Tab-separated table of N, CA and C in Angstrom:
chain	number	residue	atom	x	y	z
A	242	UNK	N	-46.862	8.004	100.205
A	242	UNK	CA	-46.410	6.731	100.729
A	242	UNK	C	-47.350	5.605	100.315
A	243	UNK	N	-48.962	5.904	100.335
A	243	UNK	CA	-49.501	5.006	100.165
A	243	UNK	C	-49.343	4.179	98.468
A	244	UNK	N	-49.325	5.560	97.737
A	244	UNK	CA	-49.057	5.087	96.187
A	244	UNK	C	-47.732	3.800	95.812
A	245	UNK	N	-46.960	4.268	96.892
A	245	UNK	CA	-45.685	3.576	96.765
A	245	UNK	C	-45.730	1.907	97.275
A	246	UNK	N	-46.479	1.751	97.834
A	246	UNK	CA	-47.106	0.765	98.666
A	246	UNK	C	-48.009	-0.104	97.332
A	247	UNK	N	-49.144	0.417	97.160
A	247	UNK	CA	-50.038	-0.042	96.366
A	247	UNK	C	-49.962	-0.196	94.978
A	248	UNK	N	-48.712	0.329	94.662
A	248	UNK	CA	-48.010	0.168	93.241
A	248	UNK	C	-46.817	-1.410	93.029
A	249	UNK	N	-46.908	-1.414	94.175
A	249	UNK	CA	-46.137	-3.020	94.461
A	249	UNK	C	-46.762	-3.257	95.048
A	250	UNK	N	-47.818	-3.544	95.238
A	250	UNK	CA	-48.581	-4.660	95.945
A	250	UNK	C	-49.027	-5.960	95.483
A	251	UNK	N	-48.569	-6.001	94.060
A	251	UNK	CA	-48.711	-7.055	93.295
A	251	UNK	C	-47.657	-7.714	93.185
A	252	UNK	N	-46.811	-7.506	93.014
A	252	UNK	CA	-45.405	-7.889	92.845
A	252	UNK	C	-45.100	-8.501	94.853
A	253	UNK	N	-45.336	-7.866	95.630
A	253	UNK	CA	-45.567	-8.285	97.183
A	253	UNK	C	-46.190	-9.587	96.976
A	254	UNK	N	-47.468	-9.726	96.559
A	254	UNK	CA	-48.098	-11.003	96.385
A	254	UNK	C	-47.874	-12.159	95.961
A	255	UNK	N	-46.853	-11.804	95.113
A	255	UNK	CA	-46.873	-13.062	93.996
A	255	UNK	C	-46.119	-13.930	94.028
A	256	UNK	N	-45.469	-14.163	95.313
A	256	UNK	CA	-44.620	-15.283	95.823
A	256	UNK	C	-46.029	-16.230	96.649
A	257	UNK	N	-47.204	-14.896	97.343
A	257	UNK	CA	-48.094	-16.216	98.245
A	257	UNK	C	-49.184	-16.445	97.307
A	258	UNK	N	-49.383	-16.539	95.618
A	258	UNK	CA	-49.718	-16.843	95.313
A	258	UNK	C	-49.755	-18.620	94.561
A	259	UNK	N	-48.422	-18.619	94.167
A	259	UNK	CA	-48.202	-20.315	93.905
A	259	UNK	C	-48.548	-21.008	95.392
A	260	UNK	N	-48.095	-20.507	96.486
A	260	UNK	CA	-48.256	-20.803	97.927
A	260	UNK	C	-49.588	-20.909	98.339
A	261	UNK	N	-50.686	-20.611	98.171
A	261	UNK	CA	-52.008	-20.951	97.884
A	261	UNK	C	-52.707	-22.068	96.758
A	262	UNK	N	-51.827	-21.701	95.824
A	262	UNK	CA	-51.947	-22.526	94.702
A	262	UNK	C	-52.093	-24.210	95.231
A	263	UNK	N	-50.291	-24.296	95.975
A	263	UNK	CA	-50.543	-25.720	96.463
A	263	UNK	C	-50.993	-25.887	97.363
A	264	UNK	N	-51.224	-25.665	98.646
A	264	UNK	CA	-51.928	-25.410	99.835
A	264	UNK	C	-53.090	-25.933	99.229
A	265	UNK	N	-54.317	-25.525	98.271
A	265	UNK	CA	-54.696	-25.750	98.053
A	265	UNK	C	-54.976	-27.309	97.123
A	266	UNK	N	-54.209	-27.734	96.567
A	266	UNK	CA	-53.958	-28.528	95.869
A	266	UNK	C	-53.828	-29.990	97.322
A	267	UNK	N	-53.013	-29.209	98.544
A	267	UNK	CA	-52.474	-30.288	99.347
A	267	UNK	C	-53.811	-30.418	99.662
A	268	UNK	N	-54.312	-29.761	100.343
A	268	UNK	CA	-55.920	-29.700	100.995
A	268	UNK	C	-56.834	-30.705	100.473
A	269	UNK	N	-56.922	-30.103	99.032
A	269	UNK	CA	-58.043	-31.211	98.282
A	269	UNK	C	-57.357	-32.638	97.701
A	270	UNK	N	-56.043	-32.658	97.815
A	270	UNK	CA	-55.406	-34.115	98.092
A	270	UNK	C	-55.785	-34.975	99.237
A	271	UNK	N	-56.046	-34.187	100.206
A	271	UNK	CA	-56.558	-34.909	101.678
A	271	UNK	C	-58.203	-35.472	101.712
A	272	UNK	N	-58.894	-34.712	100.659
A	272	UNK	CA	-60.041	-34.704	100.501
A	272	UNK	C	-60.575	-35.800	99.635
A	273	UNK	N	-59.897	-36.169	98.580
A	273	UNK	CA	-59.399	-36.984	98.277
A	273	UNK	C	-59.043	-36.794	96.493
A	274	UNK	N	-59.016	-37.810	96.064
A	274	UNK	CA	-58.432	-37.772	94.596
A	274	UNK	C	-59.465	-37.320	93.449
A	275	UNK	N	-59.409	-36.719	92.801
A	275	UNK	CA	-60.304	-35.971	91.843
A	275	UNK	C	-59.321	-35.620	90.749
A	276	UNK	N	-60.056	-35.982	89.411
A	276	UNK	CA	-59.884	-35.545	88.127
A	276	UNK	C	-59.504	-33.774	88.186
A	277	UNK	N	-59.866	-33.106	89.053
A	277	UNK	CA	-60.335	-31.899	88.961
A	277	UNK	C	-58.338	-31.272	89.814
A	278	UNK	N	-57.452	-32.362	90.483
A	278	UNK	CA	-57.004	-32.120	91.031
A	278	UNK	C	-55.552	-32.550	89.744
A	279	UNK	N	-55.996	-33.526	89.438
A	279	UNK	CA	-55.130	-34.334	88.283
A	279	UNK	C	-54.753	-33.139	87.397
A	280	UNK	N	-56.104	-32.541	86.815
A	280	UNK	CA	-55.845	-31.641	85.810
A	280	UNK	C	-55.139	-30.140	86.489
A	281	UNK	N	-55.170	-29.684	87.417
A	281	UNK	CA	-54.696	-28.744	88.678
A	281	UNK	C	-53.295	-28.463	88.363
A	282	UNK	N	-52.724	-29.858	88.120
A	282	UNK	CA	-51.050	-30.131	88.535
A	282	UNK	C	-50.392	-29.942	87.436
A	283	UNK	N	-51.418	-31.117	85.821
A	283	UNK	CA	-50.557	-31.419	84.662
A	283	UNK	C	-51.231	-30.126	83.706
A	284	UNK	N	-51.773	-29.216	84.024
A	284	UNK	CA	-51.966	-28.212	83.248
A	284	UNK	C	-51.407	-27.300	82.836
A	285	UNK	N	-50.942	-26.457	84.342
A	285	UNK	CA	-49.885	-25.374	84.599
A	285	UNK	C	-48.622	-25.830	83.971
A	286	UNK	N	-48.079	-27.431	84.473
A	286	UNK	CA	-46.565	-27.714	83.862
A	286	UNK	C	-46.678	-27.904	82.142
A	287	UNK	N	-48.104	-28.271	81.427
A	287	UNK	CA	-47.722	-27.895	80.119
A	287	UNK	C	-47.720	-25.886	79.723
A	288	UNK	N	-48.369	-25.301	80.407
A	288	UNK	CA	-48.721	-23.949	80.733
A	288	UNK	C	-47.262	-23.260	80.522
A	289	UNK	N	-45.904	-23.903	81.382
A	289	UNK	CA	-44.657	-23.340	81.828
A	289	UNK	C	-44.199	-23.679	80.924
A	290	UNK	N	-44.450	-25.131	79.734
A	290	UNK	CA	-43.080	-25.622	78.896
A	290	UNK	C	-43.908	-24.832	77.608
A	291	UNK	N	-45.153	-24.253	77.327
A	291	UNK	CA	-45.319	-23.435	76.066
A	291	UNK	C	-44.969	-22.285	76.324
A	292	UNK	N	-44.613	-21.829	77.283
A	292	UNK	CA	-44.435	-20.312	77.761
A	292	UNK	C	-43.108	-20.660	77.418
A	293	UNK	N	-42.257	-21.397	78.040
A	293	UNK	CA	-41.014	-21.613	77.621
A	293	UNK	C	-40.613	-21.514	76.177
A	294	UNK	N	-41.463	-22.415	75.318
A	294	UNK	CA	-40.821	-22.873	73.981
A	294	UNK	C	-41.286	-21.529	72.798
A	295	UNK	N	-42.453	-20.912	73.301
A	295	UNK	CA	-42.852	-20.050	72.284
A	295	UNK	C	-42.607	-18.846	72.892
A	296	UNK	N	-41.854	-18.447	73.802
A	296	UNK	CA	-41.343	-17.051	74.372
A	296	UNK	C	-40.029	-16.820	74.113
A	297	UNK	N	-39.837	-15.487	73.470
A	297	UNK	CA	-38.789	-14.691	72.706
A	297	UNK	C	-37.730	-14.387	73.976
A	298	UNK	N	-36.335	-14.984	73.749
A	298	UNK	CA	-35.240	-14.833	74.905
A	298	UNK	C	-36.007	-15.348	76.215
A	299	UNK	N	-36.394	-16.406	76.548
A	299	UNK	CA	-36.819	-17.093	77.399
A	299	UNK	C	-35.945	-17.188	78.004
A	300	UNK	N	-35.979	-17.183	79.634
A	300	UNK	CA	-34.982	-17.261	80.604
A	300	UNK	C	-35.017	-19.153	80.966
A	301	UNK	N	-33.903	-19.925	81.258
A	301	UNK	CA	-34.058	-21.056	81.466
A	301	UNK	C	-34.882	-21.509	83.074
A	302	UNK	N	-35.031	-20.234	83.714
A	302	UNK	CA	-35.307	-20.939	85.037
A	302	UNK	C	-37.080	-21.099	84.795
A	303	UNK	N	-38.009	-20.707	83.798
A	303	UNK	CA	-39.136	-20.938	84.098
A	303	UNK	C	-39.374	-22.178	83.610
A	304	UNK	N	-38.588	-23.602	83.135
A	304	UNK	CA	-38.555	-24.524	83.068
A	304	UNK	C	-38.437	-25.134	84.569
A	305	UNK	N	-38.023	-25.077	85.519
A	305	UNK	CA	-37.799	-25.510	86.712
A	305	UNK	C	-39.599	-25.464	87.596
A	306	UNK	N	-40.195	-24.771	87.158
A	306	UNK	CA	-41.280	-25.111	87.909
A	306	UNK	C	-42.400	-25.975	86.970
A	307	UNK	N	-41.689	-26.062	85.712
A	307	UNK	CA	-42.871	-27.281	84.735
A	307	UNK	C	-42.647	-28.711	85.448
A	308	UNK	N	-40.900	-28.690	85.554
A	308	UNK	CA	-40.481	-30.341	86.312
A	308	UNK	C	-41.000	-30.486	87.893
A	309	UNK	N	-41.031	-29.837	88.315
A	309	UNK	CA	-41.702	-29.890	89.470
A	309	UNK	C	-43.314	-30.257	89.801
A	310	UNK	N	-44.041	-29.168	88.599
A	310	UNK	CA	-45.520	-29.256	88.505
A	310	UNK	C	-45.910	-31.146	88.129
A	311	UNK	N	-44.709	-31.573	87.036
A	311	UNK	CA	-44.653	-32.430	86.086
A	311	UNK	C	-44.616	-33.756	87.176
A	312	UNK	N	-43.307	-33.530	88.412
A	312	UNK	CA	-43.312	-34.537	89.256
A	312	UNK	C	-44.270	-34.464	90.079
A	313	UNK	N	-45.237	-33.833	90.540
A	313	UNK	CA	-46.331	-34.022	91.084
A	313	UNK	C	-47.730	-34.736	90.239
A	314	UNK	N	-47.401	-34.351	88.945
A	314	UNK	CA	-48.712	-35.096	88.014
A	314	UNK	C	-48.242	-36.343	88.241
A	315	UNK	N	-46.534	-36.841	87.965
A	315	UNK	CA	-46.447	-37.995	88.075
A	315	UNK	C	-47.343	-39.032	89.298
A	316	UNK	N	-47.006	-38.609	89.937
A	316	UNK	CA	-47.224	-38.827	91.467
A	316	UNK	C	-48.826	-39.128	91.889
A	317	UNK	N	-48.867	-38.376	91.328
A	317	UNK	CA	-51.132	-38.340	91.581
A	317	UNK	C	-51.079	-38.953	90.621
A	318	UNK	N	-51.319	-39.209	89.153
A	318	UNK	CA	-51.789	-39.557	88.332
A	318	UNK	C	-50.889	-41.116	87.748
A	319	UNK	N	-49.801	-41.353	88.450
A	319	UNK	CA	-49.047	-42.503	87.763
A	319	UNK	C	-49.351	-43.557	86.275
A	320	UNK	N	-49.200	-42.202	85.423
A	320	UNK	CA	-49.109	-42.431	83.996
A	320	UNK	C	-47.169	-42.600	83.551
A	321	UNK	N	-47.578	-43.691	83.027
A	321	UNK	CA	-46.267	-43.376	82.009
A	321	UNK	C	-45.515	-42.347	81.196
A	322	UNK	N	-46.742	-42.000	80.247
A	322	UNK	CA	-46.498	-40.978	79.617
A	322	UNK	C	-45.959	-39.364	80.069
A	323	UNK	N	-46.146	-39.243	81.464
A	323	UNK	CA	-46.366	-38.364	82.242
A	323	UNK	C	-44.671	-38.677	82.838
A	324	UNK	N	-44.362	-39.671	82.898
A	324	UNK	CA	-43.206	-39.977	83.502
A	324	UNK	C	-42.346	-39.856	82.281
A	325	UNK	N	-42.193	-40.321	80.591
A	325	UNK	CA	-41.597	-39.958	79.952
A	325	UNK	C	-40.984	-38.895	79.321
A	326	UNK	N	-42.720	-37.775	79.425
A	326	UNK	CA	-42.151	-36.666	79.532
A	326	UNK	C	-41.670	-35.551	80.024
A	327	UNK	N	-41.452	-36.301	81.402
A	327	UNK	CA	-40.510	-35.624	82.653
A	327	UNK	C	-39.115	-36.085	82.485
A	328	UNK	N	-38.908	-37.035	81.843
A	328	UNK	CA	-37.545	-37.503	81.549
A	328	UNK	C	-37.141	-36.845	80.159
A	329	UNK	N	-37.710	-36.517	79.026
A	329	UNK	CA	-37.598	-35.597	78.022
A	329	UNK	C	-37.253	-34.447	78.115
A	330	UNK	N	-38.445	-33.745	79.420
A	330	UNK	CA	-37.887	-32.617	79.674
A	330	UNK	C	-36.707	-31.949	80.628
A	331	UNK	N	-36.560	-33.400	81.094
A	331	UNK	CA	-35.283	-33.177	82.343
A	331	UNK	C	-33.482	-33.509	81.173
A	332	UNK	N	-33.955	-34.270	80.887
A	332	UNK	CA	-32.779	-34.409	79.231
A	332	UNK	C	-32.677	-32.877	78.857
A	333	UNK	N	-33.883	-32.339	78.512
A	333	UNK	CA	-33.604	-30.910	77.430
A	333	UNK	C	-33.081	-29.748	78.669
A	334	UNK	N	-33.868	-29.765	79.707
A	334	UNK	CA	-33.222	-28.653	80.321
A	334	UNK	C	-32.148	-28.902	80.752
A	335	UNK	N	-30.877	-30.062	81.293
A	335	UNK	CA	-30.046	-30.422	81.173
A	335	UNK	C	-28.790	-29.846	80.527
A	336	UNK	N	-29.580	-30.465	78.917
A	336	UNK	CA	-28.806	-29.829	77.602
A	336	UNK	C	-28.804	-28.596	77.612
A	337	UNK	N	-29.677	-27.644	77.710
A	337	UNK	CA	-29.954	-26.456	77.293
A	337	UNK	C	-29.145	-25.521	78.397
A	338	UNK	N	-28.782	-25.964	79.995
A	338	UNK	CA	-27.975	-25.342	80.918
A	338	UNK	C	-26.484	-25.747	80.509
A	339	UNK	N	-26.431	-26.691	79.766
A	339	UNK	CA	-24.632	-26.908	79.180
A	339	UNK	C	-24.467	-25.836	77.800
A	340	UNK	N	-25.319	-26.177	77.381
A	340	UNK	CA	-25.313	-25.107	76.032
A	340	UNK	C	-25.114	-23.403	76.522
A	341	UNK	N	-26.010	-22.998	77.764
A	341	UNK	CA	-25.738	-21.997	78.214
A	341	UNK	C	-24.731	-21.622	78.847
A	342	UNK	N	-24.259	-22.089	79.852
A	342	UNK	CA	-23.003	-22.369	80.607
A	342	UNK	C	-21.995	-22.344	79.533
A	343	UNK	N	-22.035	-23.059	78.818
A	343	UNK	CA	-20.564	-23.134	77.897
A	343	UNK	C	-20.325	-21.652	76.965
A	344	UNK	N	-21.638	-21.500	76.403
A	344	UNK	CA	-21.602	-19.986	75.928
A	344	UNK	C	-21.164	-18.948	76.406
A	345	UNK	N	-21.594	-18.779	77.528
A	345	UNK	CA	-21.028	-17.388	78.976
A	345	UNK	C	-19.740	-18.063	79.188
A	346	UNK	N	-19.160	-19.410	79.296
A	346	UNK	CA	-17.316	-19.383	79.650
A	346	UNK	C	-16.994	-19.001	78.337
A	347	UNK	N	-16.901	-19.156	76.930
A	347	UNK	CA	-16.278	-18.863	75.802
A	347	UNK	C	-16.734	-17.647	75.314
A	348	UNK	N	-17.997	-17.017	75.224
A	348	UNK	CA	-18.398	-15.824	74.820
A	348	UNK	C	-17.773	-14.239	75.921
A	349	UNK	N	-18.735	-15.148	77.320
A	349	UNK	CA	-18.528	-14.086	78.356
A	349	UNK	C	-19.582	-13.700	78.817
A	350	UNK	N	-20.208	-13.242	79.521
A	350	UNK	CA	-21.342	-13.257	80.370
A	350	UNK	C	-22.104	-11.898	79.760
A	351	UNK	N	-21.494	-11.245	78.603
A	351	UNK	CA	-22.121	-9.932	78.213
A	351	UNK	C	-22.627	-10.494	76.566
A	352	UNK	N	-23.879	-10.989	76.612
A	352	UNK	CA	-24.478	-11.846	75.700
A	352	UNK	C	-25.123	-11.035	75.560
């Protein structure tokens, strides 16, 4: 029993791990504003869109936590650039769920 346990115990975790992630992030937001917190946010969301772009049959949903990471850099850091390319990437994943969607109604969902 115990093997069975401790063989997923990682996979158990790894939902309260992003959940620490920001917790933490909220915490030292209260603490106050730091470079150290800036880079925290806009790192991981470039982290999710290279994992995205250079990973073989990439699933579209690990784009959904770059725009998220991405609207929080916005937010702390109120850069432009940061805001453009949340609008770039909200355009492409957009496109890329019509492109998919349309494939599975005309192909069929056995891709």
């Amino acid at each position: 029993m115990m093997s069975c346990i401790s063989s997923k115990i990682v996979v158990y975790l790894l939902p309260a791990f992003p959940c620490l992630v920001y917790l933490g992030a909220i915490l030292i937001g209260e603490i106050g504003k730091s470079r150290w917190l800036n880079a925290a946010v806009a790192i991981p969301a470039v982290l999710f869109i290279l994992l995205y772009v250079f990973g073989v049959k990439m699933h579209e949903r690990y784009l959904f936590p770059a725009l998220f990471l991405l609207g929080m850099a916005c937010m702390l850091q109120r850069d432009r650039r940061l805001v453009w390319l949340m609008a770039a990437l909200t355009c492409t994943v957009f496109v890329n769920e019509g492109i998919v969607l349309d494939n599975s109604i005309r192909l069929g969902s056995s891709m």
